[in-house]
Coordinates of C-alpha atoms and ligand atoms in Angstrom, one line a residue:
M1 CA 4.8 17.8 28.8
I2 CA 2.9 16.3 31.8
M3 CA 5.9 14.3 32.8
R4 CA 8.0 17.4 32.8
W5 CA 6.0 18.7 35.7
I6 CA 4.5 15.7 37.5
L7 CA 7.8 13.8 37.9
P8 CA 9.7 16.7 39.5
C9 CA 6.8 17.3 41.9
L10 CA 6.7 13.6 42.9
L11 CA 10.4 13.6 43.4
L12 CA 10.1 16.7 45.6
L13 CA 7.4 15.1 47.7
T14 CA 9.5 12.0 48.3
A15 CA 12.6 14.0 48.8
C16 CA 11.9 15.1 52.4
D17 CA 15.0 13.3 53.6
T18 CA 17.3 14.7 50.9
S19 CA 18.1 17.9 52.8
P20 CA 21.8 18.5 52.5
A21 CA 22.0 19.7 56.1
A22 CA 24.1 17.5 58.2
G23 CA 22.6 15.6 61.1
R24 CA 19.1 15.0 59.5
G25 CA 19.6 11.3 59.1
R26 CA 19.6 9.4 55.9
E27 CA 20.2 11.3 52.7
V28 CA 18.9 10.4 49.3
W29 CA 21.0 11.4 46.3
R30 CA 19.1 11.1 43.0
F31 CA 21.4 10.5 40.0
A32 CA 19.9 10.7 36.5
I33 CA 21.8 9.2 33.5
E34 CA 21.4 9.9 29.8
E35 CA 21.6 6.2 28.9
T36 CA 19.7 3.0 29.6
T37 CA 20.5 0.2 32.1
G38 CA 23.6 -1.7 31.0
S39 CA 25.3 1.3 29.4
V40 CA 28.6 2.9 30.3
Q41 CA 26.9 5.7 32.2
D42 CA 24.8 3.1 34.1
A43 CA 28.0 1.2 35.0
Y44 CA 29.4 4.5 36.3
A45 CA 26.3 5.4 38.3
Q46 CA 26.0 1.9 39.7
R47 CA 29.6 1.8 40.9
F48 CA 29.1 5.4 42.3
K49 CA 26.1 4.1 44.2
Q50 CA 28.0 1.1 45.5
L51 CA 31.0 3.1 46.7
V52 CA 28.9 6.0 48.2
E53 CA 26.6 3.7 50.1
E54 CA 29.4 1.5 51.4
R55 CA 31.6 4.4 52.5
S56 CA 28.8 6.3 54.1
H57 CA 27.9 3.3 56.1
G58 CA 24.2 3.6 55.2
E59 CA 23.9 7.4 55.7
I60 CA 23.4 8.0 52.0
D61 CA 21.1 6.2 49.5
V62 CA 21.8 6.8 45.8
I63 CA 18.9 6.2 43.4
V64 CA 19.9 5.9 39.8
Y65 CA 17.4 7.0 37.1
P66 CA 18.1 5.5 33.7
Y67 CA 17.3 7.4 30.5
G68 CA 13.6 7.5 29.9
T69 CA 12.5 7.8 33.5
L70 CA 13.0 11.5 33.8
G71 CA 12.8 12.8 30.2
T72 CA 15.4 13.9 27.8
S73 CA 18.9 15.1 28.5
D74 CA 17.7 18.8 28.4
Q75 CA 15.0 18.0 30.9
M76 CA 17.5 16.3 33.3
T77 CA 19.7 19.4 33.2
E78 CA 16.6 21.5 34.1
Q79 CA 15.9 19.1 37.0
I80 CA 19.4 19.6 38.4
H81 CA 18.8 23.3 38.2
N82 CA 15.6 23.2 40.1
G83 CA 17.0 20.7 42.6
T84 CA 14.5 17.8 42.0
I85 CA 17.6 15.7 41.3
Q86 CA 21.0 16.1 42.9
L87 CA 23.3 14.6 40.2
A88 CA 23.1 14.0 36.5
M89 CA 25.2 13.1 33.4
A90 CA 25.3 16.1 31.1
S91 CA 26.9 15.6 27.7
P92 CA 28.2 18.5 25.7
G93 CA 26.5 17.0 22.7
H94 CA 23.3 18.4 24.3
M95 CA 24.7 20.8 26.8
G96 CA 26.5 22.8 24.1
K97 CA 23.3 24.8 23.7
L98 CA 23.7 26.1 27.3
I99 CA 27.5 26.2 27.5
P100 CA 28.9 26.8 23.9
E101 CA 32.6 26.5 25.1
A102 CA 32.0 22.9 26.0
Q103 CA 31.5 22.1 22.3
A104 CA 35.4 22.0 22.1
F105 CA 34.9 18.4 23.0
L106 CA 32.7 17.8 20.0
L107 CA 35.2 19.1 17.4
H108 CA 36.5 16.5 15.0
F109 CA 40.1 15.4 14.7
V110 CA 41.3 17.3 17.8
L111 CA 42.1 14.2 19.9
S112 CA 44.8 11.6 19.4
E113 CA 44.3 8.2 17.8
S114 CA 45.4 6.7 21.1
Q115 CA 42.7 6.2 23.7
K116 CA 45.3 6.3 26.5
V117 CA 46.6 9.7 25.3
N118 CA 43.0 11.0 25.2
H119 CA 42.2 9.6 28.6
L120 CA 45.2 11.4 30.1
A121 CA 44.5 14.6 28.2
L122 CA 40.8 14.7 29.0
G123 CA 41.6 14.3 32.7
D124 CA 43.8 17.5 32.6
P125 CA 43.1 19.5 35.8
R126 CA 43.2 22.8 33.8
L127 CA 40.4 21.6 31.5
H128 CA 38.4 20.5 34.6
A129 CA 39.0 23.9 36.2
M130 CA 37.7 25.7 33.1
M131 CA 34.7 23.5 32.9
A132 CA 34.0 24.1 36.6
E133 CA 34.0 27.8 36.0
L134 CA 31.7 27.6 33.0
Y135 CA 29.3 25.3 34.8
A136 CA 29.3 27.6 37.9
R137 CA 28.2 30.5 35.7
K138 CA 25.2 28.4 34.6
D139 CA 24.4 27.5 38.2
L140 CA 25.8 23.9 37.9
K141 CA 28.5 22.1 39.9
F142 CA 30.9 20.4 37.6
L143 CA 32.2 17.2 39.2
S144 CA 33.9 15.2 36.5
A145 CA 34.2 14.4 32.8
F146 CA 35.2 11.2 30.9
A147 CA 35.1 9.7 27.4
E148 CA 32.9 6.7 26.5
G149 CA 34.7 5.5 23.5
W150 CA 35.1 6.3 19.8
M151 CA 32.2 7.8 18.0
A152 CA 31.2 5.5 15.0
W153 CA 28.8 6.1 12.2
T154 CA 26.0 3.7 11.4
T155 CA 24.4 4.4 8.1
K156 CA 22.2 2.8 5.4
M157 CA 24.8 3.4 2.7
P158 CA 28.6 3.1 2.5
V159 CA 30.7 6.0 3.7
H160 CA 34.3 6.4 2.7
T161 CA 34.5 10.1 1.6
P162 CA 32.8 13.3 2.6
E163 CA 30.9 13.1 -0.7
D164 CA 29.2 10.0 0.5
F165 CA 27.5 12.2 3.1
N166 CA 25.9 14.3 0.3
G167 CA 22.3 14.8 1.1
M168 CA 22.3 12.1 3.8
R169 CA 19.8 12.8 6.6
F170 CA 22.1 12.3 9.6
R171 CA 21.0 12.4 13.2
V172 CA 23.2 14.3 15.6
M173 CA 22.8 15.3 19.2
T174 CA 21.2 18.7 19.7
S175 CA 24.2 21.0 20.1
P176 CA 24.5 23.5 17.2
L177 CA 28.1 22.7 16.4
L178 CA 27.3 19.1 15.6
M179 CA 24.9 20.2 13.0
A180 CA 27.5 22.4 11.4
A181 CA 30.1 19.6 11.6
Y182 CA 28.0 17.3 9.5
Q183 CA 26.8 20.1 7.2
A184 CA 30.5 20.6 6.4
Y185 CA 30.6 17.0 5.1
G186 CA 27.5 17.6 2.9
A187 CA 24.9 15.9 5.1
N188 CA 21.5 17.2 6.2
P189 CA 21.9 17.0 10.0
V190 CA 18.8 16.2 12.0
P191 CA 19.0 16.9 15.8
L192 CA 16.9 14.5 17.8
P193 CA 16.7 13.3 21.3
Y194 CA 18.4 9.9 21.9
S195 CA 15.1 8.1 22.4
Q196 CA 13.9 9.0 18.9
V197 CA 16.8 7.7 16.9
Y198 CA 15.8 4.1 16.5
S199 CA 12.3 4.8 15.2
A200 CA 13.6 7.6 13.0
L201 CA 16.0 5.1 11.3
Q202 CA 13.3 2.5 11.1
L203 CA 10.8 4.8 9.5
H204 CA 13.5 6.1 7.1
M205 CA 13.2 9.6 8.4
I206 CA 17.0 9.6 8.8
D207 CA 19.7 7.6 7.0
G208 CA 22.4 7.4 9.7
Q209 CA 23.6 8.5 13.1
V210 CA 26.7 8.7 15.2
N211 CA 27.4 7.1 18.7
P212 CA 29.9 4.8 20.4
V213 CA 29.6 1.1 19.7
F214 CA 28.2 0.1 23.1
A215 CA 25.3 2.5 22.5
I216 CA 24.8 1.3 18.9
Q217 CA 24.5 -2.2 20.2
E218 CA 22.2 -1.6 23.2
M219 CA 20.0 0.9 21.4
S220 CA 19.8 -1.6 18.4
F221 CA 20.8 1.1 15.9
Y222 CA 22.7 -1.6 14.0
E223 CA 19.4 -3.4 13.3
V224 CA 18.2 -0.6 11.2
T225 CA 21.4 0.4 9.4
S226 CA 23.8 -1.6 7.3
H227 CA 27.3 0.0 7.7
L228 CA 29.3 0.7 10.9
V229 CA 32.2 3.0 10.2
F230 CA 35.1 4.0 12.4
P231 CA 36.5 7.4 11.4
H232 CA 38.2 7.9 14.8
H233 CA 37.3 11.6 14.5
A234 CA 36.0 12.1 18.1
Q235 CA 35.2 10.4 21.3
F236 CA 31.9 10.5 23.0
Y237 CA 32.5 12.8 26.0
T238 CA 30.2 13.4 28.9
T239 CA 30.3 15.3 32.2
V240 CA 29.0 14.6 35.7
A241 CA 27.1 17.6 37.2
A242 CA 25.4 18.4 40.5
N243 CA 23.1 20.9 41.9
P244 CA 25.4 23.5 43.5
D245 CA 23.3 24.0 46.6
F246 CA 23.2 20.3 47.2
Y247 CA 27.0 20.1 46.8
E248 CA 27.7 23.1 49.0
G249 CA 25.2 22.0 51.6
L250 CA 26.8 18.6 52.1
S251 CA 28.7 17.9 55.4
D252 CA 32.5 18.1 54.9
A253 CA 32.7 14.3 55.3
H254 CA 30.0 13.7 52.6
R255 CA 31.5 16.2 50.2
T256 CA 35.0 14.6 50.6
L257 CA 33.4 11.2 50.1
L258 CA 31.7 12.3 46.9
D259 CA 34.9 14.0 45.6
D260 CA 36.9 10.8 46.3
V261 CA 34.5 8.5 44.6
V262 CA 34.4 10.7 41.5
E263 CA 38.2 10.8 41.4
Q264 CA 38.4 7.0 41.7
L265 CA 35.8 6.5 39.0
H266 CA 37.7 8.5 36.5
D267 CA 40.2 5.7 35.8
E268 CA 37.7 2.9 36.5
I269 CA 35.3 4.1 33.8
F270 CA 38.1 4.2 31.2
D271 CA 38.6 0.4 31.5
I272 CA 34.9 -0.2 31.7
Q273 CA 34.1 1.7 28.5
R274 CA 36.9 -0.1 26.6
R275 CA 35.6 -3.5 27.6
F276 CA 32.0 -2.6 26.8
N277 CA 32.9 -1.2 23.4
D278 CA 35.0 -4.3 22.5
E279 CA 32.4 -6.8 23.7
R280 CA 29.5 -5.0 22.1
L281 CA 31.3 -4.9 18.7
Q282 CA 31.6 -8.6 18.9
E283 CA 27.9 -8.9 19.8
I284 CA 27.0 -6.9 16.8
R285 CA 29.2 -9.0 14.5
E286 CA 27.4 -12.2 15.9
A287 CA 23.9 -10.8 15.8
K288 CA 24.2 -9.4 12.3
P289 CA 26.9 -11.0 10.2
S290 CA 25.8 -8.9 7.2
M291 CA 26.7 -5.6 8.9
Q292 CA 29.6 -3.9 7.0
I293 CA 32.1 -2.9 9.6
Y294 CA 35.2 -0.9 8.6
E295 CA 37.7 1.8 9.5
L296 CA 38.6 4.7 7.4
D297 CA 42.2 4.7 6.2
E298 CA 44.6 7.6 6.6
A299 CA 43.8 9.2 3.2
Q300 CA 40.1 8.9 3.9
R301 CA 40.5 10.4 7.3
D302 CA 42.6 13.2 5.9
A303 CA 39.7 14.1 3.5
F304 CA 37.3 14.4 6.4
R305 CA 39.9 16.3 8.5
R306 CA 40.2 18.9 5.8
E307 CA 36.5 19.4 5.5
S308 CA 36.2 19.7 9.3
L309 CA 38.8 22.5 9.8
P310 CA 36.4 25.4 9.1
I311 CA 34.2 24.2 11.9
R312 CA 37.0 25.2 14.4
D313 CA 36.6 28.8 13.2
L314 CA 32.8 28.5 13.7
Y315 CA 33.4 27.2 17.2
L316 CA 35.7 30.1 18.0
E317 CA 32.9 32.5 16.7
I318 CA 30.2 30.8 18.7
A319 CA 32.2 30.2 21.9
G320 CA 34.3 33.4 21.9
E321 CA 37.3 34.1 24.1
G322 CA 36.5 31.3 26.6
G323 CA 36.1 28.8 23.8
A324 CA 39.4 29.8 22.3
Q325 CA 41.1 29.2 25.7
M326 CA 39.3 25.9 26.1
L327 CA 40.4 24.6 22.6
E328 CA 44.0 25.8 23.2
V329 CA 44.2 24.0 26.6
L330 CA 42.6 20.9 25.1
E331 CA 45.1 20.8 22.2
Q332 CA 48.0 21.4 24.7
A333 CA 46.7 18.7 27.0
V334 CA 46.6 16.2 24.0
E335 CA 50.1 17.2 23.0
R336 CA 51.5 16.9 26.6
A337 CA 49.8 13.5 27.0
R338 CA 51.3 12.4 23.7
R339 CA 54.8 13.4 24.9
Q340 CA 54.3 11.9 28.3
L341 CA 53.1 8.5 27.1
G342 CA 55.6 8.3 24.3
A343 CA 55.5 5.8 21.6
D344 CA 53.4 3.4 23.5
G345 CA 50.5 5.9 24.1
S346 CA 50.7 7.8 20.9
A347 CA 51.2 5.0 18.5
P348 CA 47.9 4.2 16.8
Q349 CA 46.6 1.1 18.6
K350 CA 45.1 -1.8 16.6
R351 CA 41.9 0.2 16.4
T352 CA 39.3 -2.5 16.3
E353 CA 40.6 -3.7 19.6
A354 CA 40.6 -0.3 21.2
H355 CA 37.3 1.3 20.7
Ligands
LIG401 O1 23.2 10.2 21.2 C1 22.8 10.6 22.3 O2 22.0 11.5 22.4 C2 23.3 9.9 23.6 N1 24.4 9.0 23.3 C3 25.1 8.5 24.3 C4 26.1 7.4 24.0 N2 24.9 8.9 25.5 C5 23.9 9.9 25.9 C6 23.5 10.8 24.8 O3 22.4 11.5 25.0

């Protein structure tokens, strides 16, 4: 609670040179991420910092705040709103409370099995335009969105069928649709902030959680679970958001610079997340040889897919007309990307190499 007020005040006091007005000398752009140092979001933010600082020839300093320094994801969104920070990662897994339509990206079995197809689809300009409109209504500037890899389950017991979730206390991010999604499999979903997941697993308050492999490794979730399961049901998807007054107040040159960097990073981060997820899976294997690591087969995935379908109706109920449009455009984008990339993109890749 104290941090909630003291930190923003401190940032305000030290932000005298962050005025967006042109010609006031050096600017400071504060960028909060929802993950720790060494994560995919950190790689994004560090590269963003490097490119912005280089291209502005010292006119802009970017300060990256890793998860934990400014509070939870919800608190970071609040800080973009009140302008104490200029930029932040904002994942629909938490943001869905504020923008229900964004929960389309949390639905299971909507995406392709091919990461290339998903990357192309998730970059669809129509999706970005819709997100921009929704964010603007909530007084946020939408800058970009990208996937961070396949979501994987780490649990204390084997999971092959929806019945295996029966009664399992399963941690999800805090958006309501995620709770419903795991209730549909029979689990007892427990919404918790990211920072509390490890200790909740360690203290047996929960039996499992879901996150991409790089996060499972760096947050040590594998240490306190025994099974790592790849259902390939969803990707971890996040957005980059800014304070709208900050964005509008930038000089034309700095706004263009920001837009260009964000555009460039969209493809760069795709390769980075693939590398991180592949390398970290190997690290988990080496650090804990007893970890049971497996993929669900097609029949098993079908069973989960069937159980997940009613959640689409719930999504449409929660997210209304805008949500229906978002889901339709997302499905069309996936289909179009599948056709565009052909067999190469749409053929299931050797999955353990393509997380
Ligand atoms: O599970 C979570 O809450 C978090 N997981 C990742 C990979 N990034 C940020 C998010 O808050």
